């Protein structure tokens, strides 16, 4: 399945013939534009303006369910590896976790400040959710105990012990093969060993110019980098010259 949004509508398609054929999924009414879209095996989650969140169940005649009517704009959208849960982080510093099947909120993280969440990740095996914020704080929440983990303090101290502060985390991953946590900013890849000390628990790679995407697969990592200038040069002329809007 493929989903995308422009300034007018959000659209859904099915892929057939190995991806060579696109068939538009027709809904009872057009979907409004989406800030974030997450495609799952049996559902599509759309985060729209004013904090509205929709879930489209593709198994049940593509019924559209409203998860949230409104609120702060959603800035981060993440699903668990088994696609049973998804997490919403908004500009109001709220993080809520929902059950995909029941479409009900199962828990939310305590709101500790006004800093916005910038990245989140579910642990693939344990009931843990880790989140980073715009003030460079990192918290790990245990949903079974309903509280932050003890090692959350270690994560924060280790992350803030690095030489250069100011980089906002844009992606987090659990590396379960060796019990590490991978943090990605736009210029660095950092690996934290929660069992280590501040001095030996943080390893950083600063060889990148501008990271667009990073993902770990079985101990190896794929990184896509591109400089902002090269990105801008590939924009349409109207965007490059800022000849749009008023």
CSV table of C-alpha atoms in Angstrom, one decimal:
chain,number,residue,atom,x,y,z
A,1,UNK,CA,0.0,0.0,0.0
A,2,UNK,CA,1.1,3.6,-0.7
A,3,UNK,CA,-0.1,6.8,0.9
A,4,UNK,CA,0.8,10.4,0.3
A,5,UNK,CA,-0.5,13.9,1.0
A,6,UNK,CA,-0.4,17.2,-0.9
A,7,UNK,CA,-1.8,20.6,0.1
A,8,UNK,CA,-5.3,19.5,-1.0
A,9,UNK,CA,-5.9,15.9,0.0
A,10,UNK,CA,-4.4,12.7,1.3
A,11,UNK,CA,-4.5,9.7,-1.0
A,12,UNK,CA,-4.2,5.9,-0.6
A,13,UNK,CA,-3.3,3.3,-3.2
A,14,UNK,CA,-2.8,-0.4,-3.4
A,15,UNK,CA,0.3,-1.8,-5.1
A,16,UNK,CA,-0.2,-4.8,-7.5
A,17,UNK,CA,2.1,-6.7,-9.9
A,18,UNK,CA,5.2,-6.2,-7.7
A,19,UNK,CA,4.5,-2.5,-7.5
A,20,UNK,CA,4.1,-1.9,-11.2
A,21,UNK,CA,0.3,-1.1,-10.9
A,22,UNK,CA,-1.3,1.5,-8.6
A,23,UNK,CA,-5.0,1.3,-7.8
A,24,UNK,CA,-6.5,4.2,-5.9
A,25,UNK,CA,-8.5,3.4,-2.8
A,26,UNK,CA,-11.8,5.2,-2.9
A,27,UNK,CA,-13.2,6.4,0.3
A,28,UNK,CA,-16.7,7.8,1.1
A,29,UNK,CA,-15.3,11.3,1.2
A,30,UNK,CA,-11.8,12.8,0.4
A,31,UNK,CA,-9.2,12.9,3.2
A,32,UNK,CA,-7.9,16.3,4.2
A,33,UNK,CA,-4.1,17.0,4.0
A,34,UNK,CA,-2.0,15.1,6.5
A,35,UNK,CA,1.2,16.3,8.4
A,36,UNK,CA,2.2,12.7,9.1
A,37,UNK,CA,1.1,9.4,7.5
A,38,UNK,CA,2.0,5.9,8.8
A,39,UNK,CA,1.2,2.8,6.6
A,40,UNK,CA,0.7,-0.5,8.5
A,41,UNK,CA,-0.2,-3.9,7.2
A,42,UNK,CA,-3.9,-3.5,7.8
A,43,UNK,CA,-4.3,0.2,8.5
A,44,UNK,CA,-3.2,3.7,7.7
A,45,UNK,CA,-2.8,6.4,10.3
A,46,UNK,CA,-3.2,10.1,9.2
A,47,UNK,CA,-2.3,13.0,11.4
A,48,UNK,CA,-4.0,16.2,10.1
A,49,UNK,CA,-4.1,19.8,11.0
A,50,UNK,CA,-5.2,21.0,14.5
A,51,UNK,CA,-4.2,17.6,16.0
A,52,UNK,CA,-6.9,15.5,14.3
A,53,UNK,CA,-5.8,11.8,13.9
A,54,UNK,CA,-7.6,9.3,11.7
A,55,UNK,CA,-7.2,5.5,11.3
A,56,UNK,CA,-8.3,3.9,8.1
A,57,UNK,CA,-9.0,0.2,8.5
A,58,UNK,CA,-8.2,-1.3,5.0
A,59,UNK,CA,-9.6,-4.7,6.0
A,60,UNK,CA,-13.1,-3.4,6.7
A,61,UNK,CA,-14.1,-1.6,3.5
A,62,UNK,CA,-11.6,1.1,4.4
A,63,UNK,CA,-13.7,2.5,7.2
A,64,UNK,CA,-12.3,5.8,8.6
A,65,UNK,CA,-12.2,6.1,12.4
A,66,UNK,CA,-11.4,9.3,14.3
A,67,UNK,CA,-8.7,8.6,17.0
A,68,UNK,CA,-8.5,12.3,18.1
A,69,UNK,CA,-10.8,15.1,17.2
A,70,UNK,CA,-8.2,17.8,17.8
A,71,UNK,CA,-5.5,19.3,20.0
A,72,UNK,CA,-1.8,20.2,19.5
A,73,UNK,CA,-0.3,19.4,16.1
A,74,UNK,CA,1.3,15.9,16.0
A,75,UNK,CA,5.0,16.1,15.4
A,76,UNK,CA,6.1,12.5,15.9
A,77,UNK,CA,4.3,9.3,14.9
A,78,UNK,CA,5.7,5.9,15.6
A,79,UNK,CA,4.5,2.2,15.6
A,80,UNK,CA,5.7,-0.8,17.5
A,81,UNK,CA,7.5,-3.5,15.6
A,82,UNK,CA,4.5,-5.9,15.8
A,83,UNK,CA,2.2,-3.0,14.7
A,84,UNK,CA,0.0,-3.5,17.8
A,85,UNK,CA,0.5,0.0,19.1
A,86,UNK,CA,1.3,3.4,17.8
A,87,UNK,CA,2.5,6.5,19.7
A,88,UNK,CA,1.7,10.1,19.0
A,89,UNK,CA,3.9,13.0,20.2
A,90,UNK,CA,2.6,16.6,19.8
A,91,UNK,CA,3.7,20.2,20.1
A,92,UNK,CA,2.3,20.4,23.6
A,93,UNK,CA,4.8,17.9,24.9
A,94,UNK,CA,2.2,15.1,25.1
A,95,UNK,CA,3.0,11.5,24.2
A,96,UNK,CA,0.1,9.1,23.9
A,97,UNK,CA,0.1,5.4,23.0
A,98,UNK,CA,-2.9,3.7,21.3
A,99,UNK,CA,-3.9,0.2,20.5
A,100,UNK,CA,-4.3,-0.3,16.7
A,101,UNK,CA,-7.0,-2.9,17.0
A,102,UNK,CA,-9.2,-1.3,19.6
A,103,UNK,CA,-8.3,2.3,18.6
A,104,UNK,CA,-8.2,3.2,22.3
A,105,UNK,CA,-5.5,5.0,24.2
A,106,UNK,CA,-3.7,2.5,26.5
A,107,UNK,CA,-1.4,4.9,28.3
A,108,UNK,CA,0.3,8.3,28.1
A,109,UNK,CA,3.7,9.5,29.4
A,110,UNK,CA,3.9,12.0,32.2
A,111,UNK,CA,4.3,15.6,30.9
A,112,UNK,CA,7.5,16.9,32.4
A,113,UNK,CA,8.0,20.2,30.6
A,114,UNK,CA,6.9,22.2,27.6
A,115,UNK,CA,9.6,20.7,25.3
A,116,UNK,CA,8.4,19.0,22.2
A,117,UNK,CA,9.1,15.3,21.5
A,118,UNK,CA,11.4,14.9,18.5
A,119,UNK,CA,11.8,11.1,18.2
A,120,UNK,CA,10.4,7.9,19.7
A,121,UNK,CA,10.9,4.2,19.6
A,122,UNK,CA,9.2,1.1,21.0
A,123,UNK,CA,11.4,-1.7,22.3
A,124,UNK,CA,10.8,-4.8,20.1
A,125,UNK,CA,10.7,-7.2,23.0
A,126,UNK,CA,10.1,-5.3,26.2
A,127,UNK,CA,7.2,-2.9,27.2
A,128,UNK,CA,9.4,0.1,26.9
A,129,UNK,CA,9.0,3.4,25.0
A,130,UNK,CA,11.9,5.8,24.6
A,131,UNK,CA,11.5,9.4,23.7
A,132,UNK,CA,13.7,12.4,23.0
A,133,UNK,CA,12.7,16.0,23.4
A,134,UNK,CA,13.7,19.3,21.9
A,135,UNK,CA,15.6,20.3,25.1
A,136,UNK,CA,17.9,17.3,24.6
A,137,UNK,CA,16.4,15.2,27.4
A,138,UNK,CA,15.8,11.5,26.9
A,139,UNK,CA,13.3,9.4,28.8
A,140,UNK,CA,12.5,5.7,28.8
A,141,UNK,CA,9.0,4.6,30.0
A,142,UNK,CA,8.0,1.2,31.2
A,143,UNK,CA,4.3,0.7,30.4
A,144,UNK,CA,3.9,-2.3,32.7
A,145,UNK,CA,5.2,-0.4,35.7
A,146,UNK,CA,3.7,2.9,34.7
A,147,UNK,CA,6.9,4.8,35.4
A,148,UNK,CA,10.2,5.9,33.9
A,149,UNK,CA,13.0,3.3,34.0
A,150,UNK,CA,15.9,3.6,36.3
A,151,UNK,CA,18.4,3.7,33.4
A,152,UNK,CA,16.6,6.8,32.1
A,153,UNK,CA,18.9,8.8,34.3
A,154,UNK,CA,22.0,7.1,32.9
A,155,UNK,CA,20.7,7.7,29.3
A,156,UNK,CA,20.3,11.5,30.0
A,157,UNK,CA,23.7,11.8,31.8
A,158,UNK,CA,25.5,9.9,29.1
A,159,UNK,CA,23.9,11.8,26.2
A,160,UNK,CA,24.5,15.2,27.8
A,161,UNK,CA,28.2,14.3,28.5
A,162,UNK,CA,29.1,14.7,24.8
A,163,UNK,CA,31.4,17.6,23.8
A,164,UNK,CA,29.0,19.4,21.5
A,165,UNK,CA,25.5,20.1,22.7
A,166,UNK,CA,22.7,21.5,20.7
A,167,UNK,CA,21.9,18.6,18.3
A,168,UNK,CA,18.3,17.5,18.4
A,169,UNK,CA,17.7,13.8,18.1
A,170,UNK,CA,15.5,13.0,15.1
A,171,UNK,CA,15.6,9.2,15.2
A,172,UNK,CA,16.0,6.6,17.9
A,173,UNK,CA,16.4,2.8,17.6
A,174,UNK,CA,16.9,-0.1,20.0
A,175,UNK,CA,19.7,-2.4,18.9
A,176,UNK,CA,18.6,-5.5,20.7
A,177,UNK,CA,21.5,-7.7,19.5
A,178,UNK,CA,23.9,-6.0,21.8
A,179,UNK,CA,21.6,-4.0,24.1
A,180,UNK,CA,22.5,-0.6,22.7
A,181,UNK,CA,20.5,2.4,21.8
A,182,UNK,CA,21.2,4.3,18.6
A,183,UNK,CA,20.5,8.1,18.5
A,184,UNK,CA,20.6,10.0,15.2
A,185,UNK,CA,20.8,13.8,14.7
A,186,UNK,CA,21.2,15.5,11.4
A,187,UNK,CA,25.0,15.3,11.6
A,188,UNK,CA,25.9,12.4,14.0
A,189,UNK,CA,25.1,8.8,14.7
A,190,UNK,CA,25.6,8.0,18.4
A,191,UNK,CA,25.5,4.6,20.2
A,192,UNK,CA,24.7,4.5,23.9
A,193,UNK,CA,25.5,1.5,26.1
A,194,UNK,CA,23.1,2.0,29.1
A,195,UNK,CA,25.2,-0.4,31.2
A,196,UNK,CA,28.4,1.7,30.7
A,197,UNK,CA,29.6,4.9,32.4
A,198,UNK,CA,29.5,8.4,31.0
A,199,UNK,CA,33.0,8.1,29.7
A,200,UNK,CA,32.8,4.7,27.9
A,201,UNK,CA,29.0,4.5,27.4
A,202,UNK,CA,28.8,6.9,24.4
A,203,UNK,CA,30.3,6.3,21.0
A,204,UNK,CA,29.8,9.0,18.3
A,205,UNK,CA,30.3,9.1,14.5
A,206,UNK,CA,30.6,12.6,13.1
A,207,UNK,CA,31.6,11.8,9.6
A,208,UNK,CA,28.3,12.9,8.1
A,209,UNK,CA,27.2,16.2,6.5
A,210,UNK,CA,23.4,16.0,6.7
A,211,UNK,CA,21.6,12.7,7.5
A,212,UNK,CA,18.2,12.3,5.8
A,213,UNK,CA,17.6,8.7,7.0
A,214,UNK,CA,19.3,6.1,9.1
A,215,UNK,CA,18.2,2.5,9.9
A,216,UNK,CA,19.9,-0.4,11.7
A,217,UNK,CA,19.4,-3.9,10.3
A,218,UNK,CA,20.8,-6.9,12.2
A,219,UNK,CA,23.9,-5.1,13.4
A,220,UNK,CA,24.5,-3.1,10.2
A,221,UNK,CA,23.3,0.4,9.4
A,222,UNK,CA,22.1,2.1,6.3
A,223,UNK,CA,22.5,5.9,6.2
A,224,UNK,CA,21.3,8.3,3.5
A,225,UNK,CA,22.9,11.7,3.6
A,226,UNK,CA,22.4,14.8,1.5
A,227,UNK,CA,23.5,18.4,2.0
A,228,UNK,CA,20.8,21.1,2.3
A,229,UNK,CA,22.2,22.9,-0.7
A,230,UNK,CA,21.8,19.9,-2.9
A,231,UNK,CA,18.3,19.3,-1.6
A,232,UNK,CA,17.4,22.9,-2.4
A,233,UNK,CA,18.8,22.7,-5.9
A,234,UNK,CA,16.4,19.8,-6.7
A,235,UNK,CA,13.4,21.8,-5.6
A,236,UNK,CA,11.0,23.2,-8.3
A,237,UNK,CA,12.0,26.7,-9.4
A,238,UNK,CA,9.2,28.4,-7.5
A,239,UNK,CA,10.3,26.8,-4.3
A,240,UNK,CA,14.0,27.6,-4.9
A,241,UNK,CA,13.2,31.3,-5.5
A,242,UNK,CA,10.5,31.4,-2.8
A,243,UNK,CA,8.0,32.6,-5.3
A,244,UNK,CA,5.0,31.1,-3.6
A,245,UNK,CA,2.3,32.3,-1.2
A,246,UNK,CA,2.1,35.7,0.3
